[in-house]
Short mmCIF file of C-alpha atoms and ligand atoms in Angstrom, two decimals:
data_model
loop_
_atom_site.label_atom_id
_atom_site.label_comp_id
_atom_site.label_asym_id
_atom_site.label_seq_id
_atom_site.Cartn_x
_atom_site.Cartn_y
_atom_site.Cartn_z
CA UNK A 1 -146.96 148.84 37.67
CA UNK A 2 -144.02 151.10 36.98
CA UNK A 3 -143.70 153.06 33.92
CA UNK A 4 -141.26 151.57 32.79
CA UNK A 5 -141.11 147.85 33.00
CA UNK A 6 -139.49 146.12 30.42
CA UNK A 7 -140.24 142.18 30.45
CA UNK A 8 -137.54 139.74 29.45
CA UNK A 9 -139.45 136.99 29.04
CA UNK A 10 -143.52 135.75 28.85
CA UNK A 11 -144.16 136.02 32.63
CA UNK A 12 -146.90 134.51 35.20
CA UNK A 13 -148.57 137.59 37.00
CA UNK A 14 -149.76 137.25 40.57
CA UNK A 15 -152.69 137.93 41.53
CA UNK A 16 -151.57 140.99 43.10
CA UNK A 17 -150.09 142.51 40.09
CA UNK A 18 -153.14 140.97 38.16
CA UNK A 19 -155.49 143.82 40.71
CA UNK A 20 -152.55 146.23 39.58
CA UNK A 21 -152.90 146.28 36.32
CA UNK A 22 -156.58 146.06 36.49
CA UNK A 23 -157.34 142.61 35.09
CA UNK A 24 -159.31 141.55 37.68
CA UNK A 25 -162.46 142.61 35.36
CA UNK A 26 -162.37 142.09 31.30
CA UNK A 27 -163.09 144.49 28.89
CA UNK A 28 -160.57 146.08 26.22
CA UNK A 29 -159.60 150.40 27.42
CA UNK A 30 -161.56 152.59 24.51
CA UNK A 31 -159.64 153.43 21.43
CA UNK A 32 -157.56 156.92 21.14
CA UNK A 33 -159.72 158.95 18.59
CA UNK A 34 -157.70 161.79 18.38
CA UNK A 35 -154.57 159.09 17.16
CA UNK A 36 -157.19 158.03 15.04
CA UNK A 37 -157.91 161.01 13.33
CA UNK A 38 -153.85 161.92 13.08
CA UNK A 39 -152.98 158.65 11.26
CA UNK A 40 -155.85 157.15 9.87
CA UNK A 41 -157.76 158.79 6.92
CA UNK A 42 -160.37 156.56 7.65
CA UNK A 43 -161.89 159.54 9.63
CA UNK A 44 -162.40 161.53 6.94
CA UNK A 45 -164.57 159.05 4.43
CA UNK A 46 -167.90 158.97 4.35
CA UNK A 47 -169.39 155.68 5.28
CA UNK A 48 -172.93 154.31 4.76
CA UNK A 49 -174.57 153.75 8.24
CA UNK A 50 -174.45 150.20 9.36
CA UNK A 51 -177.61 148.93 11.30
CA UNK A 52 -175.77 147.16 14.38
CA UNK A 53 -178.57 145.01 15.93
CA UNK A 54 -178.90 144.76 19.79
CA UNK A 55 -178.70 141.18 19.50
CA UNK A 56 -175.33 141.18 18.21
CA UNK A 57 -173.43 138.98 20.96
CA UNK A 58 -170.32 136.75 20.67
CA UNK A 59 -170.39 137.60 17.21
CA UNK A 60 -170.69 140.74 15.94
CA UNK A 61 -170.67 140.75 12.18
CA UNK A 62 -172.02 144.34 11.62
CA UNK A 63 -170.03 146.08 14.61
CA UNK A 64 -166.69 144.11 13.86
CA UNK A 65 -166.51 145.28 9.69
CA UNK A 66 -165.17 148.60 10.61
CA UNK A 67 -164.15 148.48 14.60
CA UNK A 68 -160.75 148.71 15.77
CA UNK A 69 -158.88 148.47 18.80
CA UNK A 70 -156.13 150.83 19.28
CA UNK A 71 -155.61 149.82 22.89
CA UNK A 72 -154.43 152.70 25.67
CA UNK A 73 -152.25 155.30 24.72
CA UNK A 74 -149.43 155.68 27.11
CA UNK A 75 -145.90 157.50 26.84
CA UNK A 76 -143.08 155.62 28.46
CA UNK A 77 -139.06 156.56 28.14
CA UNK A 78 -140.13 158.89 25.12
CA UNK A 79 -141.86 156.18 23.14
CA UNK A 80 -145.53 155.35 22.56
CA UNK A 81 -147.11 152.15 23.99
CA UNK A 82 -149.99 150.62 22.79
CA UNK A 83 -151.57 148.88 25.79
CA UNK A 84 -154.03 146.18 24.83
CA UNK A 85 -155.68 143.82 27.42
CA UNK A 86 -157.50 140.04 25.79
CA UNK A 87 -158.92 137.96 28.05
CA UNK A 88 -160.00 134.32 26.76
CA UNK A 89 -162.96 133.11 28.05
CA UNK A 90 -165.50 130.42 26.95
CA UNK A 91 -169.23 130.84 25.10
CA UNK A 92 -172.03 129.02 23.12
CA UNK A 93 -172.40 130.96 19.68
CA UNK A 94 -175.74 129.90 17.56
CA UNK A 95 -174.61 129.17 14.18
CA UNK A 96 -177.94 129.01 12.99
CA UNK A 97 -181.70 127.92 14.50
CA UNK A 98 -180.91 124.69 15.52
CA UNK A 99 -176.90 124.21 15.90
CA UNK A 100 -174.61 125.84 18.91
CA UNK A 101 -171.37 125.02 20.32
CA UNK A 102 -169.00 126.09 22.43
CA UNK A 103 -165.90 128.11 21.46
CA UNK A 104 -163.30 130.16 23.30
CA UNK A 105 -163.59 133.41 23.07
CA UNK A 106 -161.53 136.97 23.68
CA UNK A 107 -162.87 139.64 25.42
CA UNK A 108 -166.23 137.79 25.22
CA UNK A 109 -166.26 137.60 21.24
CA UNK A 110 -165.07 135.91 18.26
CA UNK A 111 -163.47 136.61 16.53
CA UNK A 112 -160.85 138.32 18.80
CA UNK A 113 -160.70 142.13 18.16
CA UNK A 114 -159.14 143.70 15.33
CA UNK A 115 -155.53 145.30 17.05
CA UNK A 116 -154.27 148.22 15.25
CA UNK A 117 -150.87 150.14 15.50
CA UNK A 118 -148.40 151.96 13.76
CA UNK A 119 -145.33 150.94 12.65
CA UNK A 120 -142.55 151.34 15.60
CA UNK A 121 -145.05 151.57 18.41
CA UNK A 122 -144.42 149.63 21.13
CA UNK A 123 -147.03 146.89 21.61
CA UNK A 124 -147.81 145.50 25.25
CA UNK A 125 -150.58 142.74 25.65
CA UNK A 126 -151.76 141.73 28.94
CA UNK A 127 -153.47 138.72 28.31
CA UNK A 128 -155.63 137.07 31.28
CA UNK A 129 -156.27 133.22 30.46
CA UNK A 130 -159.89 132.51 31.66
CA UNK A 131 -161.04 129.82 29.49
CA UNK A 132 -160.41 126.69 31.68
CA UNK A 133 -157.15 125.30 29.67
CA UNK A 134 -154.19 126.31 28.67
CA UNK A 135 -153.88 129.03 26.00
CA UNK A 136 -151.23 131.55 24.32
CA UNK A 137 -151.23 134.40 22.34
CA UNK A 138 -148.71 133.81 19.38
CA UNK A 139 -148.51 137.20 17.12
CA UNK A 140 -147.11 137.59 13.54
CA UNK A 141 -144.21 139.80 12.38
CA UNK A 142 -140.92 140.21 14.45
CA UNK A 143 -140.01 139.72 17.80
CA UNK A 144 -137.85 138.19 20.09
CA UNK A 145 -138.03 134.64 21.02
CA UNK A 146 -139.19 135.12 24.26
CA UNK A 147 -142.15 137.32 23.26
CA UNK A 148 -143.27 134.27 20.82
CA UNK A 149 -146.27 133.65 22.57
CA UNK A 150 -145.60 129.10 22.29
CA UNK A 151 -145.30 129.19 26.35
CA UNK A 152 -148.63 127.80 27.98
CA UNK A 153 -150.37 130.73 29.90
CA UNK A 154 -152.55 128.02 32.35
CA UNK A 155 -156.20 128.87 33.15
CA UNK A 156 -156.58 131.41 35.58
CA UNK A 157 -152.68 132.95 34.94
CA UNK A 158 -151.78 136.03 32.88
CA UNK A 159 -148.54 137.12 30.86
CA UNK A 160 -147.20 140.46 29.09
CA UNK A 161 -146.22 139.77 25.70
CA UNK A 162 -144.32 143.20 24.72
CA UNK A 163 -142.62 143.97 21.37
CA UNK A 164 -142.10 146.42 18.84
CA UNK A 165 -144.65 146.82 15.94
CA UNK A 166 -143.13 145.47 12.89
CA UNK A 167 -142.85 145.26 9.94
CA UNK A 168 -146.16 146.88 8.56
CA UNK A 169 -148.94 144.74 7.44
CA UNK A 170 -152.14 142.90 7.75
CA UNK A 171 -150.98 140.50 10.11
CA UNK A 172 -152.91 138.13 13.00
CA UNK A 173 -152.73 136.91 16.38
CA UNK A 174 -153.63 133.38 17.78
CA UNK A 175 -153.26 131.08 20.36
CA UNK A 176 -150.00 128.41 19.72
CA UNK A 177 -150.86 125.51 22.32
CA UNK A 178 -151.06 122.02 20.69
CA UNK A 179 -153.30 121.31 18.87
CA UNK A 180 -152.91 124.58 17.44
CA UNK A 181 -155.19 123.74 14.73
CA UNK A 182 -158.28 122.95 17.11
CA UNK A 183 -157.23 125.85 19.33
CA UNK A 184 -157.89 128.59 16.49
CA UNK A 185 -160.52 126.16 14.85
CA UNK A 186 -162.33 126.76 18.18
CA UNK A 187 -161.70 130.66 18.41
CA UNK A 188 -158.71 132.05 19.77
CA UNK A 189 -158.08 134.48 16.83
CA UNK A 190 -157.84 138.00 15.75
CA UNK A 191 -156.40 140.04 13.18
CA UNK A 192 -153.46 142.00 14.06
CA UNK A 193 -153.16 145.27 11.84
CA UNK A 194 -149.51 147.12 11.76
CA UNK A 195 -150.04 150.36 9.93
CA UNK A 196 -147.16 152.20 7.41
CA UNK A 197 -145.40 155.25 8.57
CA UNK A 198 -146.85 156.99 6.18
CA UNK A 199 -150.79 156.90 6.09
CA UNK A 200 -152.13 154.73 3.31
CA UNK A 201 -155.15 157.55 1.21
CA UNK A 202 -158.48 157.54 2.80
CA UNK A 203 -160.72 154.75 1.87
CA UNK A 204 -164.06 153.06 3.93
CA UNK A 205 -161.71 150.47 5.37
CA UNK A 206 -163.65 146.98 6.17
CA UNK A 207 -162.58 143.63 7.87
CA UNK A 208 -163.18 140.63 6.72
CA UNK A 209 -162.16 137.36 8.76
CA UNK A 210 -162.78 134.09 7.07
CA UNK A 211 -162.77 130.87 9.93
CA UNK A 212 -165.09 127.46 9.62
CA UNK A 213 -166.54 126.01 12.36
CA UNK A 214 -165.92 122.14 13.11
CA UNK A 215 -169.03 121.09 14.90
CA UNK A 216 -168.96 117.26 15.07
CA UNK A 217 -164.84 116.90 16.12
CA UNK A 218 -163.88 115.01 13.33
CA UNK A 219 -161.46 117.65 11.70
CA UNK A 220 -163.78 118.89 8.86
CA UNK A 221 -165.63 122.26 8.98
CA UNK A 222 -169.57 122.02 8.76
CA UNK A 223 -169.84 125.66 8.95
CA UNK A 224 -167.92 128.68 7.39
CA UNK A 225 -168.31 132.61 8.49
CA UNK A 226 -166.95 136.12 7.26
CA UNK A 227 -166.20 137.62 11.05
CA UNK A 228 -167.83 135.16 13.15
CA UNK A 229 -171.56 134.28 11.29
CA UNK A 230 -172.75 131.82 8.70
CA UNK A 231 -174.91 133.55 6.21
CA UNK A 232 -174.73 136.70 8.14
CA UNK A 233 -173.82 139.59 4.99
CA UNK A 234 -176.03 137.27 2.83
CA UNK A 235 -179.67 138.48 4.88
CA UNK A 236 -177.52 142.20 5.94
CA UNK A 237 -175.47 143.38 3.12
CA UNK A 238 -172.55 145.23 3.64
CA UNK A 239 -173.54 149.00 2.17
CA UNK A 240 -170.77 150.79 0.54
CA UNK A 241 -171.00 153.82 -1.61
CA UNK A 242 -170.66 154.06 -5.45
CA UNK A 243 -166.87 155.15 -6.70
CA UNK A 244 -165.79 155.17 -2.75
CA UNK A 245 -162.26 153.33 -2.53
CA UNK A 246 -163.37 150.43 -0.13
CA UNK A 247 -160.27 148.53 1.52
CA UNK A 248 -160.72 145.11 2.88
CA UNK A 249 -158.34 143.31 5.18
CA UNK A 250 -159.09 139.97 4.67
CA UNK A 251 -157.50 137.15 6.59
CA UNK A 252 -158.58 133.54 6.28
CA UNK A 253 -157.96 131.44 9.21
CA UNK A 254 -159.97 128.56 8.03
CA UNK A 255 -158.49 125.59 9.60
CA UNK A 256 -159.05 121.81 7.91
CA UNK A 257 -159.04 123.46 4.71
CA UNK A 258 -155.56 123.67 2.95
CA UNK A 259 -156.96 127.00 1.15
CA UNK A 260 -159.74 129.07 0.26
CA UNK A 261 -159.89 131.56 -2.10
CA UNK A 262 -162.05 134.83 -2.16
CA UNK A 263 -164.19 136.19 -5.17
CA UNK A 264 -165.54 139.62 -5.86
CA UNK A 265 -168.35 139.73 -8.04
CA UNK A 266 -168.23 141.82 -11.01
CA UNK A 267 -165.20 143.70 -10.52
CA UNK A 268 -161.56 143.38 -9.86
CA UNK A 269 -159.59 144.12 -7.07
CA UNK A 270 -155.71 145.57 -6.55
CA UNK A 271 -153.38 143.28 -3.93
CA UNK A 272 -151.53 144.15 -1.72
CA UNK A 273 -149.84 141.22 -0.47
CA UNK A 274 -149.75 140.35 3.46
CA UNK A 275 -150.71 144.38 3.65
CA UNK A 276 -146.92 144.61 3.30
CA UNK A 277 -146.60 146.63 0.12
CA UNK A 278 -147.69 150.42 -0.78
CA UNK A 279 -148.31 149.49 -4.35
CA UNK A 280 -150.49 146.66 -5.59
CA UNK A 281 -148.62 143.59 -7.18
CA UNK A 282 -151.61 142.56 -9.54
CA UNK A 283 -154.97 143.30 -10.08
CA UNK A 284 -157.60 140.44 -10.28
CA UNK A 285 -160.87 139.02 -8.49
CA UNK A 286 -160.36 135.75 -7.04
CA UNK A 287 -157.35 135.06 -4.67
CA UNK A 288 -155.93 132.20 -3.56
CA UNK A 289 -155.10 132.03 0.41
CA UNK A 290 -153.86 129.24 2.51
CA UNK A 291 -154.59 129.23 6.01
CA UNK A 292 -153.23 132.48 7.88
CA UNK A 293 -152.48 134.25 4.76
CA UNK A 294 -154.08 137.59 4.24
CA UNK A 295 -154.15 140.90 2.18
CA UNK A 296 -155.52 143.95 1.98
CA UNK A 297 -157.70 144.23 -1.76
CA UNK A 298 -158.87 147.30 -2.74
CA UNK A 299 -161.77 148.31 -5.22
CA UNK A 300 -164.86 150.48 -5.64
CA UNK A 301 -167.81 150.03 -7.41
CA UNK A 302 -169.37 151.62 -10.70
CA UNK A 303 -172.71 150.98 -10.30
CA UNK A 304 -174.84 150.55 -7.57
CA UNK A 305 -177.04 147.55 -6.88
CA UNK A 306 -175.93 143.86 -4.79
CA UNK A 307 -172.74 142.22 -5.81
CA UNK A 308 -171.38 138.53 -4.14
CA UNK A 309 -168.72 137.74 -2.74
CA UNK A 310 -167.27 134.14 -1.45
CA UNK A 311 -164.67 131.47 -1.78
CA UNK A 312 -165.21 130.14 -5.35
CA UNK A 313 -165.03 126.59 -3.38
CA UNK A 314 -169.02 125.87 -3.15
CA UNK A 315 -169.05 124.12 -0.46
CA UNK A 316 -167.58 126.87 1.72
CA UNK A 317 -169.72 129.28 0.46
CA UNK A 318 -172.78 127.55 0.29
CA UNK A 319 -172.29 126.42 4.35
CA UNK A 320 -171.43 130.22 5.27
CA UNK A 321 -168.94 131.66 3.92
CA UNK A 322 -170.70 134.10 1.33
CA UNK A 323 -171.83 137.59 1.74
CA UNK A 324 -173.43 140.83 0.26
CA UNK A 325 -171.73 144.30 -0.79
CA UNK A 326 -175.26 146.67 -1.44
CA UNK A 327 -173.35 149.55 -3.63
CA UNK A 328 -175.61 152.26 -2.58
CA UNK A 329 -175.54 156.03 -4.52
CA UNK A 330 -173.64 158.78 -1.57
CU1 CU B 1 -155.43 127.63 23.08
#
């Protein structure tokens, strides 16, 4: 692949140039620690060890709170590249004892992985459709037509969607082919984070994806899950340490509902809307998001002990979508 390929349009690999770029076998390239520790402060906060079970499969609820991908690393023409590769696949997630269905997933999981750059990076995606249909990847935030990710990428094909990284924000990926709504209903999603130039102060930073699960086809959710699991943070509580600034990106891509909101139990939190903002534009502890929307919230605790936290719609929480925060002393 030569070092400096610039792609007009979404285009349909060959096989050959699949083997090239190394596609032939899934799997996302490790993250860049040392960028890491340059731009994110997150490297410097102390964070309260999470128990990540073996069992942890298609979902991962523990591993995905505070994992991100930062793709490969590569210098091109004087710029940065992130390099990310997603391949969609399909799986059979257990959504409790006695229910499990099928979804599509990318790079084995689902959620998709959390993708993080900085501002003015360049972003390349090689995505590798494996899940038997059609599919797309369709990213927020601004880019040329052509990079718009609408264009079916049929099973077995690949394209490179490349763009620059902007603006910053909590932003999200997801596949665009009709019917979109079923498509992300039945997993192709991820959030897509875009960070400011200038680092935003450390904090334990913590993902939170909201998405239903629509088990019987007939357009209503049965189940609801923060990052993949019904129930999951209710019986493994997130830990977070007493007066530690915890930042959430929260996205909910909860199709068949018009909007959720999310509730914080005996606190309040500051907003920053879309992510898109350095300062907060109000301080409160429920928020109202229609599907897509998403924020970063920020907040610590005063005093340790369990605290809620869930859509104030019941029947979303009660069917999933309701977790823990265990405010533990440091
Ligand atoms: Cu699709």
């Amino acid at each position: 692949m030569p070092s400096n390929l610039a792609l007009g349009k979404e285009q349909l690999l060959s096989r050959r140039q699949l083997l090239k770029l190394g596609l032939g076998s899934t799997g996302v390239v490790g993250a860049a620690a040392l960028w890491q520790m340059a731009n994110h402060s997150q490297s410097i906060v102390k964070v309260p060890p999470t128990e990540i079970a073996a069992s942890e499969g298609v979902t991962q609820p523990m591993k995905m709170l505070r994992n991100f991908d930062y793709g490969t690393l590569k210098h091109e023409n004087g710029r940065n590249i992130r390099e990310f590769r997603l391949t969609a696949g399909t799986s059979v997630i257990q959504l409790n004892s006695a229910v499990s269905y099928n979804i599509w997933d990318l790079n084995g999981h689902i959620p998709g992985p959390t993708l993080r750059v900085k501002q003015g990076e360049r972003v390349r995606i090689l995505f590798l459709n494996k899940a038997g249909h059609s599919h797309s990847l369709h990213f927020h935030g601004v880019h040329s037509a052509d990079m718009d990710g609408i264009r079916p990428v049929s099973n077995g094909s690949a394209t490179i969607y490349e763009f620059d990284a902007e603006p910053y924000g909590v932003h999200l990926y997801h596949c665009h082919i009709e019917p979109v709504t079923r498509h992300i209903a039945k997993g192709l999603y991820g959030m897509f984070i875009i960070d400011p130039p200038k680092p935003r102060p450390p904090a334990d930073e913590i993902v939170l994806v909201m998405a239903g699960y629509d088990v019987n086809d007939d357009s209503h959710n049965e189940y609801y899950a923060f990052n993949g699991l019904p129930h999951h943070y209710m019986d493994n509580p997130i830990r977070i340490y007493k007066d530690q600034l915890i930042r959430l990106y929260v996205l909910n891509i909860i199709e068949y509902d018009p909007a959720v909101t999310f509730h914080l139990h005996a606190n309040f939190f500051n907003v920053y809307r879309s992510g898109m903002t350095m300062t907060p534009s109000e301080k409160t502890d429920v928020i109202t998001m229609g599907v897509a929307e998403r924020h970063i919230l920020e907040f610590s605790f005063r005093y340790p002990g369990k605290y809620m936290f869930h859509p104030h719609q019941d029947a979303i929480a009660e069917n999933g979508c309701m977790g823990v925060f265990e405010v533990i002393n440091s």
